[in-house]
Amino acid sequence: MRFPEGFVWGAATAAYQIEGAPDVDGRGPSIWDTFSHTPGRVVNGDTGDVAADHYRRYRDDVALMAEMGLPAYRFSVSWPRIQPGGKGPANQAGLDHYARLVDELLAKNITPVLTLYHWDLPQELEDSGGWGARDTAARFAEYAELVGARLGDRVPSWTTLNEPWCAAFLGYASGEHAPGKTDPALSLRAAHHLLLAHGLGTQALRGVLPSTAQLSITLNLAAVLPAATSPGATNAVRRIDGLANRLFLDPLLAGHYPVDVRQDTARLTDWSFVLPEDLPVISTPIDFLGINYYSPTLVDVGPGNDGPSPWPACENVVFVQPPGATTAMGWAIDAQGLRNVVHRVHEQYRPIPLMITENGAAFDDELGVDGVRDDERIAYLRDHLTVVREAISAGVDLRGYFVWSLLDNFEWAFGYEKRFGIVHVDYRTQKRVWKDSAHWYRQVIRTNGW
Ligand code: FCB
């Protein structure tokens, strides 16, 4: 198995999941500080206060990436480090940190791929309405401009938002993520304002970045399949595909919202938060689309669960556990889902280069005297990379792949219990130990395949 020359190999992390140091260098609180410190929100009461202590250990971590031969590193900037309250002038100490990180990466020939928003909204902005408020989109564009102006000369690839679906629907509908709201109508507004933030942020970045800069957004696209051959199941697929995929892909790549999603959710909202001038902003051209993929989604018609759901107005949809093996998250392992999503974008939207910006798996890794045997993770990565390679052969313009994650980290509502890293982190000592998958990945990078 050989990948095309120039295929980008990388690994990904996110600020709140690895950095720790919540009150260092003038950082303000984010919604994830508030949420994780609220009893009952995160397994074991875990918080990101220390995490993998990467804010202090970034030099060692970059050295580790260099040892792995990693050509690219996807990380996120913590907005409240740049603007502690989400507005106003930049906090220089915060910007300095990311400038040092970027310099360190470049010194080791690792390409920085920077995400501006991986869910850590400054708490003050949440207090004035969060993503439910239109103004938050304008604030995001100002933040993007501050970071772009400082790092634009050294960072070639930029991503505005990571997984706006999660930010909107886990954050404001099911409440599983910060800020923990359970208001389906609000979550649809939030989705729109996130997309608007992406558009305004892209325009702001274009104004300050060199013309060679590559701009993008990362979506967690779902491979939605019917659990039965019935009109009800087909309709359930349409409903979930609408909210998971088309609600984002259509405005970004085709300049309109899906009519059926607007109709399906009409009893919750009249969508008057969408102004006529917003769609041209949201569809501002980007240079590539980031796709995160973990597991397929199987649906049918039936009585859904009572209680908060991340799927507004989908009370008649049930989620069916696909047969077969799962990861420690309980997520079905099926690389065909990745094939489904990349072909879908390739075939149904305008031509756009794609990057897999996250893919990986949590397993119950055990640290032994000589490292971590994680054959299941290697198999997972190999299967998904095989699909990537096949898609490229079939003509899909797929440019790169980032493993989630470089390090074990704070897995949001699951805290430290779920380990996604190819490098093991002992949270007591902060010692990093390569899992077998890290050794394997180094070899894959070296030989551009296996
Ligand atoms: C994605 C997130 C990432 C990580 C993985 C497992 O939804 O973007 O931060 O938590 O899931």
Tab-separated table of C-alpha atoms and ligand atoms in Angstrom:
chain	number	residue	atom	x	y	z
A	1	MET	CA	0.000	0.000	0.000
A	2	ARG	CA	1.613	3.243	-1.149
A	3	PHE	CA	0.185	6.746	-0.882
A	4	PRO	CA	0.653	9.484	-3.469
A	5	GLU	CA	3.720	11.678	-3.227
A	6	GLY	CA	2.936	14.713	-1.078
A	7	PHE	CA	0.133	13.028	0.870
A	8	VAL	CA	0.016	14.819	4.245
A	9	TRP	CA	0.501	12.624	7.300
A	10	GLY	CA	-0.354	14.168	10.640
A	11	ALA	CA	-1.742	13.855	14.127
A	12	ALA	CA	-4.307	16.055	15.848
A	13	THR	CA	-5.052	17.473	19.295
A	14	ALA	CA	-7.197	20.282	20.728
A	15	ALA	CA	-6.337	22.987	23.249
A	16	TYR	CA	-8.702	22.182	26.104
A	17	GLN	CA	-8.028	18.466	25.815
A	18	ILE	CA	-4.253	18.671	26.315
A	19	GLU	CA	-3.060	22.057	27.530
A	20	GLY	CA	-3.975	22.425	31.191
A	21	ALA	CA	-2.654	25.721	32.635
A	22	PRO	CA	-6.120	27.316	32.755
A	23	ASP	CA	-5.001	30.470	34.557
A	24	VAL	CA	-1.548	30.984	33.108
A	25	ASP	CA	-0.494	34.016	31.033
A	26	GLY	CA	-3.806	35.795	31.388
A	27	ARG	CA	-6.134	33.115	30.029
A	28	GLY	CA	-9.813	33.697	30.802
A	29	PRO	CA	-12.334	30.962	31.611
A	30	SER	CA	-14.041	29.057	28.814
A	31	ILE	CA	-17.359	27.255	28.772
A	32	TRP	CA	-15.451	23.987	29.203
A	33	ASP	CA	-13.902	25.188	32.486
A	34	THR	CA	-17.348	26.040	33.780
A	35	PHE	CA	-18.915	22.842	32.468
A	36	SER	CA	-16.230	20.438	33.662
A	37	HIS	CA	-16.269	22.058	37.112
A	38	THR	CA	-20.024	21.554	37.375
A	39	PRO	CA	-20.687	18.343	39.328
A	40	GLY	CA	-22.184	15.544	37.267
A	41	ARG	CA	-21.180	16.859	33.861
A	42	VAL	CA	-17.979	14.876	33.275
A	43	VAL	CA	-17.218	11.272	34.247
A	44	ASN	CA	-15.280	11.098	37.529
A	45	GLY	CA	-15.517	14.881	37.867
A	46	ASP	CA	-12.482	15.200	35.584
A	47	THR	CA	-11.534	18.661	34.331
A	48	GLY	CA	-9.002	20.060	31.862
A	49	ASP	CA	-7.106	21.852	34.661
A	50	VAL	CA	-3.978	19.779	34.128
A	51	ALA	CA	-4.807	17.500	31.189
A	52	ALA	CA	-1.561	16.436	29.470
A	53	ASP	CA	0.176	19.601	30.766
A	54	HIS	CA	1.027	20.395	27.169
A	55	TYR	CA	1.017	24.178	27.685
A	56	ARG	CA	4.183	23.746	29.716
A	57	ARG	CA	5.557	20.673	27.963
A	58	TYR	CA	5.007	21.729	24.358
A	59	ARG	CA	8.722	21.652	23.547
A	60	ASP	CA	9.045	18.024	24.647
A	61	ASP	CA	5.866	17.144	22.779
A	62	VAL	CA	7.142	18.728	19.574
A	63	ALA	CA	10.385	16.776	20.038
A	64	LEU	CA	8.267	13.628	20.318
A	65	MET	CA	6.460	14.518	17.071
A	66	ALA	CA	9.816	15.032	15.377
A	67	GLU	CA	10.993	11.646	16.582
A	68	MET	CA	7.868	10.172	15.038
A	69	GLY	CA	8.719	11.876	11.768
A	70	LEU	CA	5.364	13.649	11.794
A	71	PRO	CA	5.119	15.968	8.767
A	72	ALA	CA	2.058	17.898	10.046
A	73	TYR	CA	0.450	18.714	13.380
A	74	ARG	CA	-3.154	19.859	13.796
A	75	PHE	CA	-3.747	21.774	17.019
A	76	SER	CA	-6.218	24.370	18.229
A	77	VAL	CA	-5.782	27.803	19.726
A	78	SER	CA	-7.644	28.512	22.933
A	79	TRP	CA	-9.756	31.611	22.271
A	80	PRO	CA	-9.748	32.719	25.949
A	81	ARG	CA	-5.950	32.767	25.897
A	82	ILE	CA	-6.088	35.328	23.066
A	83	GLN	CA	-9.097	37.296	24.321
A	84	PRO	CA	-9.812	36.347	27.942
A	85	GLY	CA	-13.350	37.751	27.749
A	86	GLY	CA	-13.900	37.012	24.063
A	87	LYS	CA	-13.530	40.583	22.848
A	88	GLY	CA	-11.132	43.489	22.676
A	89	PRO	CA	-7.391	43.609	22.084
A	90	ALA	CA	-5.215	40.536	22.026
A	91	ASN	CA	-3.561	39.233	25.158
A	92	GLN	CA	0.031	39.212	23.949
A	93	ALA	CA	1.177	36.517	26.381
A	94	GLY	CA	-1.397	34.146	24.913
A	95	LEU	CA	-0.403	34.890	21.325
A	96	ASP	CA	3.264	34.538	22.296
A	97	HIS	CA	2.653	30.991	23.447
A	98	TYR	CA	1.265	29.904	20.084
A	99	ALA	CA	4.018	31.807	18.267
A	100	ARG	CA	6.569	29.777	20.242
A	101	LEU	CA	4.732	26.538	19.513
A	102	VAL	CA	4.621	27.338	15.791
A	103	ASP	CA	8.316	28.275	15.732
A	104	GLU	CA	9.181	25.061	17.507
A	105	LEU	CA	7.194	23.049	14.942
A	106	LEU	CA	8.754	24.846	11.989
A	107	ALA	CA	12.233	24.355	13.423
A	108	LYS	CA	11.515	20.616	13.306
A	109	ASN	CA	10.003	20.752	9.804
A	110	ILE	CA	6.492	20.026	11.046
A	111	THR	CA	3.736	21.915	9.231
A	112	PRO	CA	1.337	23.629	11.654
A	113	VAL	CA	-2.350	23.174	10.846
A	114	LEU	CA	-4.200	25.580	13.095
A	115	THR	CA	-7.818	25.329	14.242
A	116	LEU	CA	-9.273	28.503	15.728
A	117	TYR	CA	-12.240	27.010	17.538
A	118	HIS	CA	-12.293	23.569	19.084
A	119	TRP	CA	-15.186	24.301	21.470
A	120	ASP	CA	-13.622	26.466	24.208
A	121	LEU	CA	-15.796	29.579	23.930
A	122	PRO	CA	-14.821	32.365	26.347
A	123	GLN	CA	-17.312	32.137	29.223
A	124	GLU	CA	-18.117	35.858	29.007
A	125	LEU	CA	-19.451	35.358	25.493
A	126	GLU	CA	-21.632	32.504	26.674
A	127	ASP	CA	-22.933	34.799	29.391
A	128	SER	CA	-24.115	37.178	26.678
A	129	GLY	CA	-25.893	34.471	24.710
A	130	GLY	CA	-23.115	32.222	23.427
A	131	TRP	CA	-23.644	30.756	19.978
A	132	GLY	CA	-27.334	31.616	20.297
A	133	ALA	CA	-26.317	35.262	19.863
A	134	ARG	CA	-25.560	36.597	16.400
A	135	ASP	CA	-22.913	38.874	17.880
A	136	THR	CA	-20.738	35.853	18.784
A	137	ALA	CA	-20.117	35.304	15.056
A	138	ALA	CA	-18.745	38.848	14.721
A	139	ARG	CA	-16.610	38.345	17.840
A	140	PHE	CA	-15.184	35.171	16.306
A	141	ALA	CA	-14.152	37.061	13.163
A	142	GLU	CA	-12.259	39.603	15.291
A	143	TYR	CA	-10.511	36.811	17.159
A	144	ALA	CA	-9.630	35.103	13.854
A	145	GLU	CA	-8.115	38.326	12.580
A	146	LEU	CA	-5.954	38.746	15.691
A	147	VAL	CA	-4.526	35.242	15.387
A	148	GLY	CA	-4.194	35.514	11.604
A	149	ALA	CA	-2.305	38.797	11.828
A	150	ARG	CA	0.172	37.342	14.303
A	151	LEU	CA	0.758	33.851	12.871
A	152	GLY	CA	-0.182	34.223	9.207
A	153	ASP	CA	3.411	34.453	8.050
A	154	ARG	CA	4.204	31.029	9.499
A	155	VAL	CA	1.032	28.929	9.461
A	156	PRO	CA	0.037	27.715	5.985
A	157	SER	CA	-3.226	25.889	6.870
A	158	TRP	CA	-6.127	27.283	8.855
A	159	THR	CA	-9.392	25.782	10.061
A	160	THR	CA	-12.081	28.067	11.428
A	161	LEU	CA	-14.240	25.620	13.391
A	162	ASN	CA	-13.997	22.037	14.498
A	163	GLU	CA	-17.260	20.105	14.232
A	164	PRO	CA	-19.925	22.805	14.469
A	165	TRP	CA	-22.504	19.994	14.710
A	166	CYS	CA	-21.131	19.043	18.136
A	167	ALA	CA	-20.817	22.647	19.293
A	168	ALA	CA	-24.436	23.355	18.341
A	169	PHE	CA	-26.286	20.143	19.135
A	170	LEU	CA	-24.308	18.548	21.960
A	171	GLY	CA	-23.779	22.008	23.452
A	172	TYR	CA	-27.286	23.479	23.143
A	173	ALA	CA	-29.723	20.589	22.474
A	174	SER	CA	-28.650	17.434	24.337
A	175	GLY	CA	-26.509	19.321	26.836
A	176	GLU	CA	-23.832	16.614	26.856
A	177	HIS	CA	-21.186	19.218	26.058
A	178	ALA	CA	-20.584	22.764	27.274
A	179	PRO	CA	-22.499	24.955	27.810
A	180	GLY	CA	-24.917	22.130	28.651
A	181	LYS	CA	-28.125	23.741	27.388
A	182	THR	CA	-31.122	21.626	26.360
A	183	ASP	CA	-33.058	23.897	24.021
A	184	PRO	CA	-33.552	22.468	20.513
A	185	ALA	CA	-34.673	25.784	18.993
A	186	LEU	CA	-31.609	27.493	20.426
A	187	SER	CA	-29.368	24.768	19.028
A	188	LEU	CA	-30.547	25.508	15.474
A	189	ARG	CA	-29.786	29.198	15.972
A	190	ALA	CA	-26.398	28.192	17.346
A	191	ALA	CA	-25.703	26.078	14.256
A	192	HIS	CA	-26.458	29.049	12.025
A	193	HIS	CA	-24.327	31.445	14.056
A	194	LEU	CA	-21.449	28.969	14.028
A	195	LEU	CA	-21.673	28.794	10.234
A	196	LEU	CA	-21.865	32.576	10.064
A	197	ALA	CA	-18.794	32.767	12.306
A	198	HIS	CA	-17.001	30.471	9.899
A	199	GLY	CA	-17.902	32.710	6.953
A	200	LEU	CA	-17.020	35.984	8.673
A	201	GLY	CA	-13.872	34.406	10.087
A	202	THR	CA	-12.835	33.156	6.644
A	203	GLN	CA	-13.285	36.648	5.211
A	204	ALA	CA	-11.326	38.211	8.083
A	205	LEU	CA	-8.518	35.686	7.606
A	206	ARG	CA	-8.376	36.341	3.856
A	207	GLY	CA	-7.784	39.991	4.725
A	208	VAL	CA	-4.703	39.316	6.835
A	209	LEU	CA	-3.227	36.064	5.541
A	210	PRO	CA	-0.907	35.674	2.547
A	211	SER	CA	-2.687	34.641	-0.640
A	212	THR	CA	-1.129	31.171	-0.363
A	213	ALA	CA	-2.933	30.407	2.918
A	214	GLN	CA	-5.189	27.348	2.834
A	215	LEU	CA	-8.500	27.958	4.615
A	216	SER	CA	-10.963	25.325	5.744
A	217	ILE	CA	-13.609	24.159	8.175
A	218	THR	CA	-13.774	20.698	9.750
A	219	LEU	CA	-17.075	18.794	9.829
A	220	ASN	CA	-17.911	15.531	11.542
A	221	LEU	CA	-19.806	14.003	8.667
A	222	ALA	CA	-22.023	11.012	9.349
A	223	ALA	CA	-22.445	7.906	7.238
A	224	VAL	CA	-26.173	7.469	7.830
A	225	LEU	CA	-27.597	4.116	6.833
A	226	PRO	CA	-31.071	2.581	7.195
A	227	ALA	CA	-31.473	-0.267	9.693
A	228	ALA	CA	-34.380	-1.659	7.651
A	229	THR	CA	-35.793	-1.505	4.157
A	230	SER	CA	-38.929	0.462	4.866
A	231	PRO	CA	-40.180	3.920	3.952
A	232	GLY	CA	-39.941	4.811	7.653
A	233	ALA	CA	-36.260	3.912	7.780
A	234	THR	CA	-35.596	5.792	4.549
A	235	ASN	CA	-37.241	8.835	6.025
A	236	ALA	CA	-35.221	8.484	9.235
A	237	VAL	CA	-32.060	8.476	7.115
A	238	ARG	CA	-33.184	11.640	5.361
A	239	ARG	CA	-33.896	13.364	8.692
A	240	ILE	CA	-30.575	12.512	10.313
A	241	ASP	CA	-28.576	13.081	7.142
A	242	GLY	CA	-30.243	16.490	6.921
A	243	LEU	CA	-29.185	17.579	10.384
A	244	ALA	CA	-25.804	15.873	10.496
A	245	ASN	CA	-24.540	16.557	6.988
A	246	ARG	CA	-26.636	18.697	4.680
A	247	LEU	CA	-27.326	21.384	7.295
A	248	PHE	CA	-23.599	22.148	7.079
A	249	LEU	CA	-22.502	21.013	3.612
A	250	ASP	CA	-25.309	22.769	1.721
A	251	PRO	CA	-24.747	26.304	3.051
A	252	LEU	CA	-20.954	25.953	2.985
A	253	LEU	CA	-20.570	24.445	-0.466
A	254	ALA	CA	-23.804	25.297	-2.258
A	255	GLY	CA	-24.998	28.507	-0.571
A	256	HIS	CA	-28.413	27.390	0.725
A	257	TYR	CA	-30.012	25.605	3.659
A	258	PRO	CA	-31.755	22.271	2.992
A	259	VAL	CA	-35.460	22.972	2.531
A	260	ASP	CA	-36.542	19.687	4.150
A	261	VAL	CA	-34.583	20.423	7.354
A	262	ARG	CA	-36.212	23.843	7.588
A	263	GLN	CA	-39.616	22.228	7.139
A	264	ASP	CA	-38.968	19.374	9.575
A	265	THR	CA	-37.954	21.844	12.285
A	266	ALA	CA	-40.559	24.508	11.493
A	267	ARG	CA	-42.507	23.789	14.687
A	268	LEU	CA	-39.410	24.729	16.715
A	269	THR	CA	-38.295	27.848	14.862
A	270	ASP	CA	-39.206	30.029	11.904
A	271	TRP	CA	-35.483	30.332	11.003
A	272	SER	CA	-35.798	34.125	11.040
A	273	PHE	CA	-32.259	34.208	12.454
A	274	VAL	CA	-31.043	33.552	8.893
A	275	LEU	CA	-30.716	36.912	7.149
A	276	PRO	CA	-30.623	37.051	3.334
A	277	GLU	CA	-27.032	38.312	3.360
A	278	ASP	CA	-25.769	35.419	5.516
A	279	LEU	CA	-25.612	32.647	2.932
A	280	PRO	CA	-23.139	34.359	0.596
A	281	VAL	CA	-20.943	34.911	3.672
A	282	ILE	CA	-21.196	31.292	4.821
A	283	SER	CA	-20.359	30.020	1.335
A	284	THR	CA	-17.239	32.194	1.021
A	285	PRO	CA	-14.855	29.911	-0.885
A	286	ILE	CA	-12.543	27.710	1.165
A	287	ASP	CA	-9.503	25.767	-0.033
A	288	PHE	CA	-10.191	22.397	1.508
A	289	LEU	CA	-12.776	20.657	3.648
A	290	GLY	CA	-11.725	18.826	6.806
A	291	ILE	CA	-13.647	15.651	7.614
A	292	ASN	CA	-13.644	13.862	10.965
A	293	TYR	CA	-14.908	10.307	10.920
A	294	TYR	CA	-15.127	7.650	13.630
A	295	SER	CA	-18.153	5.392	13.258
A	296	PRO	CA	-21.231	4.793	11.110
A	297	THR	CA	-24.791	5.755	12.081
A	298	LEU	CA	-27.679	3.294	11.694
A	299	VAL	CA	-31.223	4.594	12.011
A	300	ASP	CA	-34.832	3.473	11.850
A	301	VAL	CA	-38.258	4.836	12.540
A	302	GLY	CA	-39.593	4.273	16.040
A	303	PRO	CA	-40.264	5.963	19.348
A	304	GLY	CA	-37.101	7.814	20.323
A	305	ASN	CA	-35.993	8.265	23.918
A	306	ASP	CA	-37.616	10.834	26.121
A	307	GLY	CA	-35.317	13.511	27.358
A	308	PRO	CA	-32.861	15.816	25.662
A	309	SER	CA	-31.595	14.719	22.272
A	310	PRO	CA	-29.013	16.245	19.947
A	311	TRP	CA	-31.460	15.808	17.046
A	312	PRO	CA	-34.080	18.586	17.026
A	313	ALA	CA	-37.551	17.461	15.994
A	314	CYS	CA	-36.476	13.832	15.460
A	315	GLU	CA	-38.649	12.188	18.103
A	316	ASN	CA	-39.570	9.398	15.680
A	317	VAL	CA	-36.052	8.307	14.895
A	318	VAL	CA	-34.220	5.519	16.714
A	319	PHE	CA	-30.521	4.832	16.593
A	320	VAL	CA	-29.597	1.197	16.143
A	321	GLN	CA	-26.283	-0.252	17.274
A	322	PRO	CA	-24.574	-1.654	14.171
A	323	PRO	CA	-23.481	-5.290	14.510
A	324	GLY	CA	-19.844	-6.185	15.083
A	325	ALA	CA	-16.879	-4.933	17.043
A	326	THR	CA	-16.816	-1.612	18.854
A	327	THR	CA	-14.208	0.669	20.383
A	328	ALA	CA	-14.082	1.526	24.089
A	329	MET	CA	-16.557	4.323	23.297
A	330	GLY	CA	-19.048	1.662	22.181
A	331	TRP	CA	-18.724	3.032	18.647
A	332	ALA	CA	-19.069	0.448	15.874
A	333	ILE	CA	-15.922	-0.083	13.849
A	334	ASP	CA	-16.653	0.178	10.144
A	335	ALA	CA	-14.294	1.835	7.695
A	336	GLN	CA	-16.963	1.658	4.974
A	337	GLY	CA	-18.572	4.659	6.641
A	338	LEU	CA	-15.491	6.688	5.791
A	339	ARG	CA	-15.797	5.597	2.171
A	340	ASN	CA	-19.442	6.661	2.236
A	341	VAL	CA	-18.728	10.202	3.502
A	342	VAL	CA	-15.781	11.047	1.252
A	343	HIS	CA	-17.522	9.729	-1.877
A	344	ARG	CA	-20.663	11.562	-0.945
A	345	VAL	CA	-18.917	14.928	-0.740
A	346	HIS	CA	-16.953	14.170	-3.901
A	347	GLU	CA	-20.013	13.187	-5.903
A	348	GLN	CA	-22.693	15.544	-4.600
A	349	TYR	CA	-20.880	18.850	-4.101
A	350	ARG	CA	-18.593	21.126	-6.052
A	351	PRO	CA	-15.011	19.890	-6.390
A	352	ILE	CA	-13.051	20.570	-3.222
A	353	PRO	CA	-9.884	19.021	-1.797
A	354	LEU	CA	-10.554	16.928	1.309
A	355	MET	CA	-8.463	16.190	4.381
A	356	ILE	CA	-9.286	13.621	7.032
A	357	THR	CA	-8.604	15.890	10.001
A	358	GLU	CA	-9.533	13.276	12.633
A	359	ASN	CA	-9.813	9.516	12.672
A	360	GLY	CA	-8.888	7.122	15.425
A	361	ALA	CA	-10.176	4.963	18.253
A	362	ALA	CA	-10.262	4.632	22.032
A	363	PHE	CA	-9.363	1.283	23.531
A	364	ASP	CA	-8.714	0.151	27.089
A	365	ASP	CA	-4.968	0.383	26.732
A	366	GLU	CA	-2.773	-1.147	29.368
A	367	LEU	CA	0.660	0.215	30.043
A	368	GLY	CA	3.108	-2.633	30.477
A	369	VAL	CA	6.800	-2.652	31.242
A	370	ASP	CA	7.628	-2.392	27.572
A	371	GLY	CA	4.909	-0.063	26.338
A	372	VAL	CA	1.341	-0.535	25.167
A	373	ARG	CA	0.143	-3.339	22.881
A	374	ASP	CA	-2.664	-1.756	20.894
A	375	ASP	CA	-3.130	-4.032	17.901
A	376	GLU	CA	-6.806	-3.129	17.728
A	377	ARG	CA	-5.926	0.525	17.184
A	378	ILE	CA	-3.384	-0.389	14.513
A	379	ALA	CA	-6.028	-2.482	12.756
A	380	TYR	CA	-8.512	0.378	13.004
A	381	LEU	CA	-6.065	2.875	11.528
A	382	ARG	CA	-4.941	0.489	8.804
A	383	ASP	CA	-8.505	-0.291	7.740
A	384	HIS	CA	-9.465	3.353	7.555
A	385	LEU	CA	-6.284	4.322	5.730
A	386	THR	CA	-6.970	1.553	3.223
A	387	VAL	CA	-10.293	3.212	2.477
A	388	VAL	CA	-8.520	6.566	2.119
A	389	ARG	CA	-6.093	5.064	-0.390
A	390	GLU	CA	-8.896	3.390	-2.346
A	391	ALA	CA	-10.877	6.619	-2.463
A	392	ILE	CA	-7.856	8.430	-3.884
A	393	SER	CA	-7.564	5.742	-6.575
A	394	ALA	CA	-11.245	6.200	-7.335
A	395	GLY	CA	-10.638	9.892	-7.999
A	396	VAL	CA	-11.531	11.511	-4.661
A	397	ASP	CA	-9.247	14.501	-4.064
A	398	LEU	CA	-8.073	13.437	-0.611
A	399	ARG	CA	-4.904	15.228	0.416
A	400	GLY	CA	-4.064	14.108	3.936
A	401	TYR	CA	-4.873	12.208	7.128
A	402	PHE	CA	-4.547	13.179	10.784
A	403	VAL	CA	-4.750	10.558	13.516
A	404	TRP	CA	-6.858	11.440	16.530
A	405	SER	CA	-4.936	11.723	18.680
A	406	LEU	CA	-1.254	12.298	19.231
A	407	LEU	CA	-1.654	11.967	23.005
A	408	ASP	CA	-4.172	10.504	25.402
A	409	ASN	CA	-6.239	13.460	26.565
A	410	PHE	CA	-9.377	14.862	28.169
A	411	GLU	CA	-12.140	13.205	26.164
A	412	TRP	CA	-14.808	15.828	26.915
A	413	ALA	CA	-17.735	14.376	28.916
A	414	PHE	CA	-15.810	11.092	29.277
A	415	GLY	CA	-12.872	12.750	30.986
A	416	TYR	CA	-9.622	10.810	31.103
A	417	GLU	CA	-11.289	7.413	31.033
A	418	LYS	CA	-11.154	7.109	27.252
A	419	ARG	CA	-7.734	6.958	25.658
A	420	PHE	CA	-7.467	7.936	21.986
A	421	GLY	CA	-3.724	8.636	21.870
A	422	ILE	CA	-1.107	6.785	19.886
A	423	VAL	CA	1.107	7.948	22.737
A	424	HIS	CA	0.122	6.941	26.262
A	425	VAL	CA	0.028	9.606	28.968
A	426	ASP	CA	0.416	8.714	32.637
A	427	TYR	CA	-1.609	11.520	34.200
A	428	ARG	CA	0.185	11.212	37.556
A	429	THR	CA	3.695	11.653	36.180
A	430	GLN	CA	2.890	13.136	32.739
A	431	LYS	CA	5.200	10.537	31.294
A	432	ARG	CA	4.637	9.856	27.573
A	433	VAL	CA	5.078	6.277	26.338
A	434	TRP	CA	4.715	5.284	22.700
A	435	LYS	CA	2.001	2.748	22.067
A	436	ASP	CA	2.664	0.159	19.350
A	437	SER	CA	0.421	2.226	17.083
A	438	ALA	CA	2.853	5.153	17.329
A	439	HIS	CA	5.725	2.914	16.236
A	440	TRP	CA	3.542	1.596	13.429
A	441	TYR	CA	2.514	5.098	12.337
A	442	ARG	CA	6.124	6.248	12.257
A	443	GLN	CA	6.874	3.424	9.850
A	444	VAL	CA	3.838	4.267	7.706
A	445	ILE	CA	4.996	7.879	7.452
A	446	ARG	CA	8.560	6.810	6.624
A	447	THR	CA	7.556	4.512	3.803
A	448	ASN	CA	4.478	6.493	2.738
A	449	GLY	CA	2.353	3.401	3.291
A	450	TRP	CA	2.973	-0.140	4.444
B	1	FCB	C1	-14.279	14.516	18.005
B	1	FCB	C2	-13.603	15.731	18.588
B	1	FCB	C3	-12.279	15.447	19.236
B	1	FCB	C4	-12.265	14.130	19.980
B	1	FCB	C5	-12.830	13.027	19.127
B	1	FCB	C6	-12.811	11.671	19.787
B	1	FCB	O1	-15.649	14.732	17.958
B	1	FCB	O2	-13.402	16.698	17.595
B	1	FCB	O3	-11.966	16.541	20.064
B	1	FCB	O4	-12.884	14.248	21.193
B	1	FCB	O5	-14.130	13.345	18.725
